Every structure is written in structure tokens, then in C-alpha cells.
PDB file of C-alpha atoms and ligand atoms in Angstrom:
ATOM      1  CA  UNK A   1      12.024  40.930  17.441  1.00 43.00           C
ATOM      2  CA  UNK A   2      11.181  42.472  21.194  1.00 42.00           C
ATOM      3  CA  UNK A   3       7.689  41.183  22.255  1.00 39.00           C
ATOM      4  CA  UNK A   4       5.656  43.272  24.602  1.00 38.00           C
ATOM      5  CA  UNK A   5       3.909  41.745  27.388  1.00 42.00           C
ATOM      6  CA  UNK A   6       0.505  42.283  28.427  1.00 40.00           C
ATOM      7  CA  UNK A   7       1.229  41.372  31.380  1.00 40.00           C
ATOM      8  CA  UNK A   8       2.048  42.893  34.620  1.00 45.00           C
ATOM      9  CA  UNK A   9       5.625  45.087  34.574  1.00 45.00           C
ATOM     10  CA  UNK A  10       5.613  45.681  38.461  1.00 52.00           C
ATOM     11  CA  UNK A  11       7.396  44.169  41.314  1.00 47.00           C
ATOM     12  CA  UNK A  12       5.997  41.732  43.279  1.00 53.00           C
ATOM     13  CA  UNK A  13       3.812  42.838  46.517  1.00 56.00           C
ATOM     14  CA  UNK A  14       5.492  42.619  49.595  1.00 51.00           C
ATOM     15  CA  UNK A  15       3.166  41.132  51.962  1.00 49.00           C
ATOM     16  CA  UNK A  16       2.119  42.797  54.711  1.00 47.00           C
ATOM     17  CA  UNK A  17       0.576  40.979  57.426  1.00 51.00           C
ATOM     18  CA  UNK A  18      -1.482  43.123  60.066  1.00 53.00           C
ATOM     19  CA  UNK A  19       0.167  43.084  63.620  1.00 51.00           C
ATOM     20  CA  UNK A  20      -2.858  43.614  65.814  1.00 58.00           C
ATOM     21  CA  UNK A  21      -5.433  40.764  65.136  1.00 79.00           C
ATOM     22  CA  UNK A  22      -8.730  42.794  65.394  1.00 92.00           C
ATOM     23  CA  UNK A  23      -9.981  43.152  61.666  1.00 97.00           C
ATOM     24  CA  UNK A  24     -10.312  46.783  60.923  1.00 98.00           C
ATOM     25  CA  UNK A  25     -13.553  48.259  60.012  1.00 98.00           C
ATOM     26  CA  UNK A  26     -13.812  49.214  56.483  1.00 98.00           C
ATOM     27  CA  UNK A  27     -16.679  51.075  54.573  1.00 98.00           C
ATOM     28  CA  UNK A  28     -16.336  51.038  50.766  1.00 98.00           C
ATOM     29  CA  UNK A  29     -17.444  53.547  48.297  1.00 98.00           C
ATOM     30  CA  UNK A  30     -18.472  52.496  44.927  1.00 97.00           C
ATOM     31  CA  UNK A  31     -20.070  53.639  41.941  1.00 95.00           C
ATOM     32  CA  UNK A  32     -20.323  51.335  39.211  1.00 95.00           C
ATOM     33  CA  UNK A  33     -19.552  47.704  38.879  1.00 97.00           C
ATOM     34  CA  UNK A  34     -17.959  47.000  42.353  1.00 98.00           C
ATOM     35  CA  UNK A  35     -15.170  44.561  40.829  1.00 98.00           C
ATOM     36  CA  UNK A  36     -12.869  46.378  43.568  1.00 98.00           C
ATOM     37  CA  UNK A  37     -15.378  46.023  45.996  1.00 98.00           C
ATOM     38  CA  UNK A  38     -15.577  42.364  45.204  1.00 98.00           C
ATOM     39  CA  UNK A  39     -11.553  41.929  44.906  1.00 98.00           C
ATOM     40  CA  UNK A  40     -11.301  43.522  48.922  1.00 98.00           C
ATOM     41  CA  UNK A  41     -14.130  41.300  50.035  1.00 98.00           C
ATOM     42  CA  UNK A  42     -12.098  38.395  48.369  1.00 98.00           C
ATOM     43  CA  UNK A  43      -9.105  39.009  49.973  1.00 98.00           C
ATOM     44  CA  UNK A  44     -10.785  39.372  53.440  1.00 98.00           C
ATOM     45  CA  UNK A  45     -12.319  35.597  52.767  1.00 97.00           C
ATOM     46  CA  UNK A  46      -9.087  34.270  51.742  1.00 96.00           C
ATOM     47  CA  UNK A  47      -7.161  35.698  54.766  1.00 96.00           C
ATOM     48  CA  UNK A  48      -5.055  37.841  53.113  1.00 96.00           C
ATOM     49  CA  UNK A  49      -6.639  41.279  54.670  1.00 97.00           C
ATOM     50  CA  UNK A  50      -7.765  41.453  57.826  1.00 97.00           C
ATOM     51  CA  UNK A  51     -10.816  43.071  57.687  1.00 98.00           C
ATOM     52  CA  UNK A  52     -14.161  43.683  58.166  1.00 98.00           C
ATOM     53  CA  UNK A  53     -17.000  45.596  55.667  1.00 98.00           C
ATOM     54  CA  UNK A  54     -19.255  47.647  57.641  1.00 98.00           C
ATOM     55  CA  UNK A  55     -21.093  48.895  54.836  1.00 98.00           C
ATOM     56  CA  UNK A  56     -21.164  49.453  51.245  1.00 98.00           C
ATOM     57  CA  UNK A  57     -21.917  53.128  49.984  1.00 98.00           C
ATOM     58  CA  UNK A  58     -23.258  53.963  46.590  1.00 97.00           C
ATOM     59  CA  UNK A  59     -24.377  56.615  44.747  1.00 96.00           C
ATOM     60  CA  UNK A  60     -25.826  54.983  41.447  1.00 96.00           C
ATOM     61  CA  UNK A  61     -29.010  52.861  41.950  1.00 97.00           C
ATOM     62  CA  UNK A  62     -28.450  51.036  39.158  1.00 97.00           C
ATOM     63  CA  UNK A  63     -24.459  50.301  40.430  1.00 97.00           C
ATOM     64  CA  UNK A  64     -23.456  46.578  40.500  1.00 98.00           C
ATOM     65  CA  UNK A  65     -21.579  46.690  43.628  1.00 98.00           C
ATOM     66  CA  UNK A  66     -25.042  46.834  45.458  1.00 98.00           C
ATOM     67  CA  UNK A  67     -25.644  43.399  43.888  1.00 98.00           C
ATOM     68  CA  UNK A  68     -22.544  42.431  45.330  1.00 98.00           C
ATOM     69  CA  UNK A  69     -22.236  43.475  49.063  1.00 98.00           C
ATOM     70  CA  UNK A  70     -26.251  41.883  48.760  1.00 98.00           C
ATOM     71  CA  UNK A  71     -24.315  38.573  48.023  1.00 98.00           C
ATOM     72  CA  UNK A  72     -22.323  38.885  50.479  1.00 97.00           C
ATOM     73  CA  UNK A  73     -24.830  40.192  53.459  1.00 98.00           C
ATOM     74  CA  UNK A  74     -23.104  43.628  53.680  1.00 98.00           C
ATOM     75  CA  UNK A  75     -25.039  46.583  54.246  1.00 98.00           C
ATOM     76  CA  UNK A  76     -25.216  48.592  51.112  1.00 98.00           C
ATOM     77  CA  UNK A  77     -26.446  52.094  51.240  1.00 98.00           C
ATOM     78  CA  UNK A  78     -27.497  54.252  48.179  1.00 98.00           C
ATOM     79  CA  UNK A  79     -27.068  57.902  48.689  1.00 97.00           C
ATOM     80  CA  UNK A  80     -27.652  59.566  45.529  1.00 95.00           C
ATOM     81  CA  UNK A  81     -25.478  62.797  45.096  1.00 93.00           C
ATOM     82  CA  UNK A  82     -28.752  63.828  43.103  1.00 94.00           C
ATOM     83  CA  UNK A  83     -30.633  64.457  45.698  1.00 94.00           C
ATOM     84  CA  UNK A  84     -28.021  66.952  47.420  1.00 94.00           C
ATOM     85  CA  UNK A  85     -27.573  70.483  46.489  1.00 94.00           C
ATOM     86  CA  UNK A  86     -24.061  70.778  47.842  1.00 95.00           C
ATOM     87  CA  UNK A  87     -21.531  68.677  47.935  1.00 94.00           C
ATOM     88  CA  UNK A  88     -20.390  69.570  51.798  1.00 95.00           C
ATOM     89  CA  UNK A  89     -24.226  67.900  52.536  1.00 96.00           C
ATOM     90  CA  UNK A  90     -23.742  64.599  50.607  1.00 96.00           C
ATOM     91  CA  UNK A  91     -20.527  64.474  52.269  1.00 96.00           C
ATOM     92  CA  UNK A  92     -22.421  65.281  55.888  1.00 97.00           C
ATOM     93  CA  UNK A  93     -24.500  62.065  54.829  1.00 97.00           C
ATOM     94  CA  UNK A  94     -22.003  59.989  54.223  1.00 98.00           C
ATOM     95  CA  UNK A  95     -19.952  60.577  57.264  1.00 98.00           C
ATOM     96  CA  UNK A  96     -23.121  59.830  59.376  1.00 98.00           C
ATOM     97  CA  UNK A  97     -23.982  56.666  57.549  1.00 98.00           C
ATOM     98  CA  UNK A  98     -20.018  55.468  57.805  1.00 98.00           C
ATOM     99  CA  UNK A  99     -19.789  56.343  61.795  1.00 98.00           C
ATOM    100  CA  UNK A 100     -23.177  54.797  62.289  1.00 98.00           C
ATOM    101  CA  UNK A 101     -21.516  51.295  60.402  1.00 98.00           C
ATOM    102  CA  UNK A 102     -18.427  52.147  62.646  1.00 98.00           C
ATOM    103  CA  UNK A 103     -16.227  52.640  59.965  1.00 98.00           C
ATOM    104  CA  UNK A 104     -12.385  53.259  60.675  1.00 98.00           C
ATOM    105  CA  UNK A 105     -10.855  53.388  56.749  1.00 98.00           C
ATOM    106  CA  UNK A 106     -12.406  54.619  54.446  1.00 98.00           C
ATOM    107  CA  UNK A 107     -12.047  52.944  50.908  1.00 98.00           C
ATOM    108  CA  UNK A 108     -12.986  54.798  47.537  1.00 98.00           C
ATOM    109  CA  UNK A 109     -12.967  51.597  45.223  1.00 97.00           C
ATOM    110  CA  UNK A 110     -14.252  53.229  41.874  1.00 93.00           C
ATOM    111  CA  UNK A 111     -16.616  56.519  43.579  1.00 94.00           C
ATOM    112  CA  UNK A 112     -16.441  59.176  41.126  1.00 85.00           C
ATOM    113  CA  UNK A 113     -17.362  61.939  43.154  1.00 86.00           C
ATOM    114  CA  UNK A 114     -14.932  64.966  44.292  1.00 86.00           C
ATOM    115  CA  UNK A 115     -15.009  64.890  48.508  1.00 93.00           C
ATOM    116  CA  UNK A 116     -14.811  67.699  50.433  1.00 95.00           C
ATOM    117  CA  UNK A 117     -13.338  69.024  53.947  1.00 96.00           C
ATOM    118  CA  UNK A 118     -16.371  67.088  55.783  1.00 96.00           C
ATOM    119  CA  UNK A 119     -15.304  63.971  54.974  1.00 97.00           C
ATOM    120  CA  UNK A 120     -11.713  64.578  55.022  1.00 97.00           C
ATOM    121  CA  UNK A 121     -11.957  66.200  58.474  1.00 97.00           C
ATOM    122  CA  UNK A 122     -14.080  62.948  59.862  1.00 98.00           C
ATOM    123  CA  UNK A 123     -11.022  60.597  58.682  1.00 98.00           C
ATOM    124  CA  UNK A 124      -7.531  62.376  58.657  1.00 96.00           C
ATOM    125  CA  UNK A 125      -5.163  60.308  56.723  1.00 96.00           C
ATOM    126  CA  UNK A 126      -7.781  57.182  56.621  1.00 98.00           C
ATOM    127  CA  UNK A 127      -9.397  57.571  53.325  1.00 98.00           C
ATOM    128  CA  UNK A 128      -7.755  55.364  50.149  1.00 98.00           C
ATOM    129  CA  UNK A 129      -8.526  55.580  46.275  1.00 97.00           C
ATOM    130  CA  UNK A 130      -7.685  53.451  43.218  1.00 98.00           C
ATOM    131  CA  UNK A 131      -7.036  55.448  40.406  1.00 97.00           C
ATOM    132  CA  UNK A 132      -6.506  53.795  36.928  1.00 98.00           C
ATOM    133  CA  UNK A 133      -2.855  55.830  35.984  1.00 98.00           C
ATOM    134  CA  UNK A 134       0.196  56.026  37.222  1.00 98.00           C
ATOM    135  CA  UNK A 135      -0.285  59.108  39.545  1.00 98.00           C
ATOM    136  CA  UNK A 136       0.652  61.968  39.236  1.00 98.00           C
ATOM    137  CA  UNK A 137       0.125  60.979  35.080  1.00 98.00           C
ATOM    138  CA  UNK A 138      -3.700  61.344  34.167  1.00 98.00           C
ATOM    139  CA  UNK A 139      -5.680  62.784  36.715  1.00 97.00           C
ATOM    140  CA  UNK A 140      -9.149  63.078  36.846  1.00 95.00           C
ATOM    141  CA  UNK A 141     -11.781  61.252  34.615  1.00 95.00           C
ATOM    142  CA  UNK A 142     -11.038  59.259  31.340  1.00 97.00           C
ATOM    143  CA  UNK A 143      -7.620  58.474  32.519  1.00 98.00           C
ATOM    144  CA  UNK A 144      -7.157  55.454  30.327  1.00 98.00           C
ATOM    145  CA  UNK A 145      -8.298  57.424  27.258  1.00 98.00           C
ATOM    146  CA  UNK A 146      -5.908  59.639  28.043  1.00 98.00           C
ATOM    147  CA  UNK A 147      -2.871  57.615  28.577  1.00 98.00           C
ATOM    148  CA  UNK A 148      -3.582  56.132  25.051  1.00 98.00           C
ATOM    149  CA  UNK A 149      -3.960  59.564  23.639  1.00 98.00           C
ATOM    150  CA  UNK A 150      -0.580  60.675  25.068  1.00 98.00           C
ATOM    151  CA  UNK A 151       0.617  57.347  23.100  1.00 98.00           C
ATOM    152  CA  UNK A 152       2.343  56.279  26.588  1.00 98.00           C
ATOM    153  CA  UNK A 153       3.974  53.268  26.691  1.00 98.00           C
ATOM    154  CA  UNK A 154       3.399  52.083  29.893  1.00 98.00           C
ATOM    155  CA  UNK A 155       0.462  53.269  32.264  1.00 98.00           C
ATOM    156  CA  UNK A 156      -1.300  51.335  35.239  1.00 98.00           C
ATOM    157  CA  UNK A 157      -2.783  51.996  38.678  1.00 98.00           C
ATOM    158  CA  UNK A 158      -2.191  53.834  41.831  1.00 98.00           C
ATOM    159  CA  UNK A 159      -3.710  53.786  45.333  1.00 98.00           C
ATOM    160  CA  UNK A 160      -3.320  56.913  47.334  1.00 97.00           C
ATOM    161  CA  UNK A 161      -4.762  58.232  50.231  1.00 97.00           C
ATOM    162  CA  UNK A 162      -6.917  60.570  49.902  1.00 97.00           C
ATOM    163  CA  UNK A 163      -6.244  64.709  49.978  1.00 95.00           C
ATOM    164  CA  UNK A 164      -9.094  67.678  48.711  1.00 93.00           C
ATOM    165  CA  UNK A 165      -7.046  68.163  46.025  1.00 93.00           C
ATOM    166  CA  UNK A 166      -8.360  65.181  43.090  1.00 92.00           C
ATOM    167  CA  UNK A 167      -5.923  62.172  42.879  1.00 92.00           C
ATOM    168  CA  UNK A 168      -3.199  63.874  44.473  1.00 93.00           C
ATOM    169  CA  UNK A 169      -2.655  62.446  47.856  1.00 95.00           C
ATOM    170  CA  UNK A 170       0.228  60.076  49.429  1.00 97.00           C
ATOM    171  CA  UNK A 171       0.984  57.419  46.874  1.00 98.00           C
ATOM    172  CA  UNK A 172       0.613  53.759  48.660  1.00 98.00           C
ATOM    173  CA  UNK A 173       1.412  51.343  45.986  1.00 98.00           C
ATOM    174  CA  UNK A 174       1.022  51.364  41.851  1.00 98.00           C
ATOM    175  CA  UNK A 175       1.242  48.515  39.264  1.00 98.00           C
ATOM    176  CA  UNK A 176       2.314  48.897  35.857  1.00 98.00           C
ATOM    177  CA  UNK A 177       0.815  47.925  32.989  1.00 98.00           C
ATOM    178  CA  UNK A 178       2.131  48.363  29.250  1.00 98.00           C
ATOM    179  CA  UNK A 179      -0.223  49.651  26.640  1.00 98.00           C
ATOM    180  CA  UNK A 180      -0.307  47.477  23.148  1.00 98.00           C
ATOM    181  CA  UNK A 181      -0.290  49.142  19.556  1.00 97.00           C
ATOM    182  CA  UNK A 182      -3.739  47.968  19.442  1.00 97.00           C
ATOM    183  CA  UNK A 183      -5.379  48.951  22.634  1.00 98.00           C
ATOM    184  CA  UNK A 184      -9.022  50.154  23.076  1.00 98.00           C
ATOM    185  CA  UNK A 185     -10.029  51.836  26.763  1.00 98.00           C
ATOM    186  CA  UNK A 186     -12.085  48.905  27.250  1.00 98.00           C
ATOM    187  CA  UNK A 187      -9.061  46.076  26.539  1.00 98.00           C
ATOM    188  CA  UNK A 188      -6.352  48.601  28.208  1.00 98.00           C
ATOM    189  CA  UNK A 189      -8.937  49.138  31.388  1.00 98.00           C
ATOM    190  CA  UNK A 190      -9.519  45.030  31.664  1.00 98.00           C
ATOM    191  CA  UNK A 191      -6.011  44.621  32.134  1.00 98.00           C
ATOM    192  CA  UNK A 192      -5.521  48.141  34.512  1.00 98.00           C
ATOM    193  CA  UNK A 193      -8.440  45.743  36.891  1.00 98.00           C
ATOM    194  CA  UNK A 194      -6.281  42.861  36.889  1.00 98.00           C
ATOM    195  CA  UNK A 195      -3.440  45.044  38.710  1.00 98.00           C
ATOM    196  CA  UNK A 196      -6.275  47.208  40.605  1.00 98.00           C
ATOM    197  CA  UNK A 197      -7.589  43.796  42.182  1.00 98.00           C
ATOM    198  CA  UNK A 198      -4.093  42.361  43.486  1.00 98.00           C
ATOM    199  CA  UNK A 199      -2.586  46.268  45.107  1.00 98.00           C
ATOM    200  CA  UNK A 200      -6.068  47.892  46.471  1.00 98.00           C
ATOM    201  CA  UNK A 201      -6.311  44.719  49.215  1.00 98.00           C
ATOM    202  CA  UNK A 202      -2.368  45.149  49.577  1.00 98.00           C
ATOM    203  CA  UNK A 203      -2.328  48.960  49.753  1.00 98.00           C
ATOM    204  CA  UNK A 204      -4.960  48.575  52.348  1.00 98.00           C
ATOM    205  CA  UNK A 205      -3.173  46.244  54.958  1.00 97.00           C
ATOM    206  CA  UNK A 206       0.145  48.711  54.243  1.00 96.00           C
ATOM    207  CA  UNK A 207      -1.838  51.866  55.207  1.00 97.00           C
ATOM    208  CA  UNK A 208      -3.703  50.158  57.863  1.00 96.00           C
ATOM    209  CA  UNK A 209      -0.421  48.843  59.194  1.00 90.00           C
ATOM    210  CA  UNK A 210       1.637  51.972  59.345  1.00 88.00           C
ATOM    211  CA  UNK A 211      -0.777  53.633  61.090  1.00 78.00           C
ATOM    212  CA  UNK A 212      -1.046  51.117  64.083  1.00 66.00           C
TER     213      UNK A 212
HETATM  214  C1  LIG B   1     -11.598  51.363  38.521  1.00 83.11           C
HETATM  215  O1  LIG B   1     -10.914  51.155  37.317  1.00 83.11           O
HETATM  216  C2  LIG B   1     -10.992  52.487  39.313  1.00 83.11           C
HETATM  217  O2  LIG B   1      -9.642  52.670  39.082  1.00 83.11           O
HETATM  218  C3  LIG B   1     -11.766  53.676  38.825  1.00 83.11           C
HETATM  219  O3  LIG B   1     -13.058  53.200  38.618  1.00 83.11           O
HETATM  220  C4  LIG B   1     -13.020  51.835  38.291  1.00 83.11           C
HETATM  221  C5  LIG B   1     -14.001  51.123  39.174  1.00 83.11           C
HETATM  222  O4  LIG B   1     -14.181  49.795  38.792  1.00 83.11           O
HETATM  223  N1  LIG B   1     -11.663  54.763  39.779  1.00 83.11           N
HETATM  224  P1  LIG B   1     -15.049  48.804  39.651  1.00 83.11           P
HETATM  225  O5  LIG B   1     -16.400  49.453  39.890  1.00 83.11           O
HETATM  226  O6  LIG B   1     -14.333  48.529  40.939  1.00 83.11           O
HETATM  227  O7  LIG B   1     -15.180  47.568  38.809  1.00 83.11           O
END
């Protein structure tokens, strides 16, 4: 009988140690629970990323990830996309509040907004999302319910950098992740996070690295 494993089906993460030794300056966007916030911070503390949060950005008042970067004494900043008409203004706000943090990279660790030119144009090339697929597979929201509707058998997580166009910028690293007969979104996404925590810290010392 073949047994699937829940486990992980990628290749191990090159490490990639950061040649200059100034930590680089990293404001994180977040919208819900912060768990990637929380993996990046851990990473950073363990010496594994060389890094520095500058602030945290969120857009839920009720988001966890506020509780976290508290915990940690990181600045955490709500802007509520309610309170904007357009989007090209929240993204006006949030460029001010990451240059007045003096941000570098940009980090989308679970925002679910859309960005626009302004924020784009205020980091070229320095803006990185997690996205819980396999990119280019399941764009966009409910990815994980739709990977199980498509009955794949494997699905996972990407990090990209960041382009207008939703979940379709340069791929940086992905994890696989096999889906069981008996997966639910919740029990497929709780093992997606498990992959999500080891290659968003990794992805961001290979981006930060190539570009010095
Ligand atoms: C992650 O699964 C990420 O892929 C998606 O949103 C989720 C955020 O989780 N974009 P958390 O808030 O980091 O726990």
C-alpha cells in the first residue's frame, strides 16, 4: 500500500546567509493572525535573518498580529482601508507610515488587500508576499478551497515579489505540501503555515541578498 505523507514534499532550503552585516529594515503587513509575522520575528531572534522590524502595519483592529509586534515592542500601526475612499490613498498612507519607520523591504505576510502603483513605485522590486498555492495555481482569495476543489494532489506555498498584477510577480521560493483524501481548508491551511513559516524568513534573506 503507498502511504501519503503529510509532511513536507520540498527540498531542503538552501541557506542563505546575508553578506553585508547591517540588518535590513523590514516593515510587515498583516491582516489577521500574524503567525508569519511572528515566524520572521523568530527567525530574526534566532539569527537566522538578519533583520530588523521597523513597524508592523495592519488594517483589521481586531488582527492578532497587533498583539504580537506589542509583545515584541514593535511599532504596530492600524490603518483601516475603511476609512479610505480609494485605494491609491490608503496606499499614499502606507508609504508615509513605512518611510517614516525607514523601511527598506517591504513584507506582505497575510495583507489581503490589492496594492496599487503608489506603493509599487515607492519600492521597485522590494515588496514580498506569501501566498498559500503553488503560484501561478490558485490565485486570489480562498486558494486552499480551491486547490481541494480542483481535487489537486499536491498544493503548498509561494513567496513572490510583488507586481500590480495579484499574485503574479517573480517567484522566490515555494514548498509543497500534499493534500489528504480527508482534508478540510482549516487542516490543509495548518499544514500550508508549517511550510509558510520555514520559506517566508528564507525567501527574505534570498531577495534581500540578490539585491545587495
Ligand atoms: C497565510 O496563510 C498567507 O499565505 C495568506 O494569509 C495567511 C496569513 O496567516 N496570504 P497569518 O496571519 O500569517 O497567520
Amino acid at each position: 500500500m503507498i502511504s501519503v505523507s503529510p509532511s513536507l514534499i520540498s527540498p531542503n532550503i538552501p541557506t542563505h546567509s546575508q553578506s553585508s552585516n547591517k540588518p535590513v529594515k523590514l516593515g510587515i503587513m498583516a491582516s489577521g493572525s500574524g503567525s508569519n509575522f511572528e515566524a520572521v520575528a523568530q527567525a530574526i531572534e534566532n539569527g537566522q535573518l538578519n533583520a530588523e522590524i521597523k513597524v508592523l502595519i495592519y488594517n483589521n483592529p481586531d488582527a492578532y498580529a497587533a498583539v504580537r509586534a506589542d509583545k515584541r515592542n514593535i511599532a504596530a500601526v492600524l490603518i483601516n482601508h475603511r476609512d479610505y475612499k480609494h485605494r491609491e490613498e490608503l496606499d499614499k498612507q502606507i508609504v508615509q507610515t513605512l518611510c517614516q519607520h525607514d523601511v527598506e523591504w517591504v513584507i506582505m505576510a497575510g495583507w489581503m488587500r490589492l496594492v496599487t502603483q503608489e506603493l509599487i513605485d515607492a519600492f521597485p522590486q522590494k515588496i514580498i508576499n506569501i501566498h498559500p498555492s503553488l503560484l501561478p495555481s490558485f490565485k486570489g482569495v480562498k486558494a486552499i478551497e480551491q486547490a481541494i476543489k480542483a481535487q489537486v494532489k499536491i498544493t503548498g506555498c509561494t513567496v513572490h515579489l510583488v507586481s500590480l498584477e495579484m499574485d503574479s510577480g517573480k517567484i522566490l521560493m515555494q514548498a509543497a505540501v500534499a493534500v489528504l483524501p480527508d482534508d478540510t481548508p482549516d487542516t490543509l491551511h495548518t499544514r500550508i503555515q508549517i511550510q509558510e513559516h520555514r520559506i517566508l524568513p528564507a525567501a527574505i534573506a534570498l531577495a534581500v541578498n540578490s539585491e545587495q
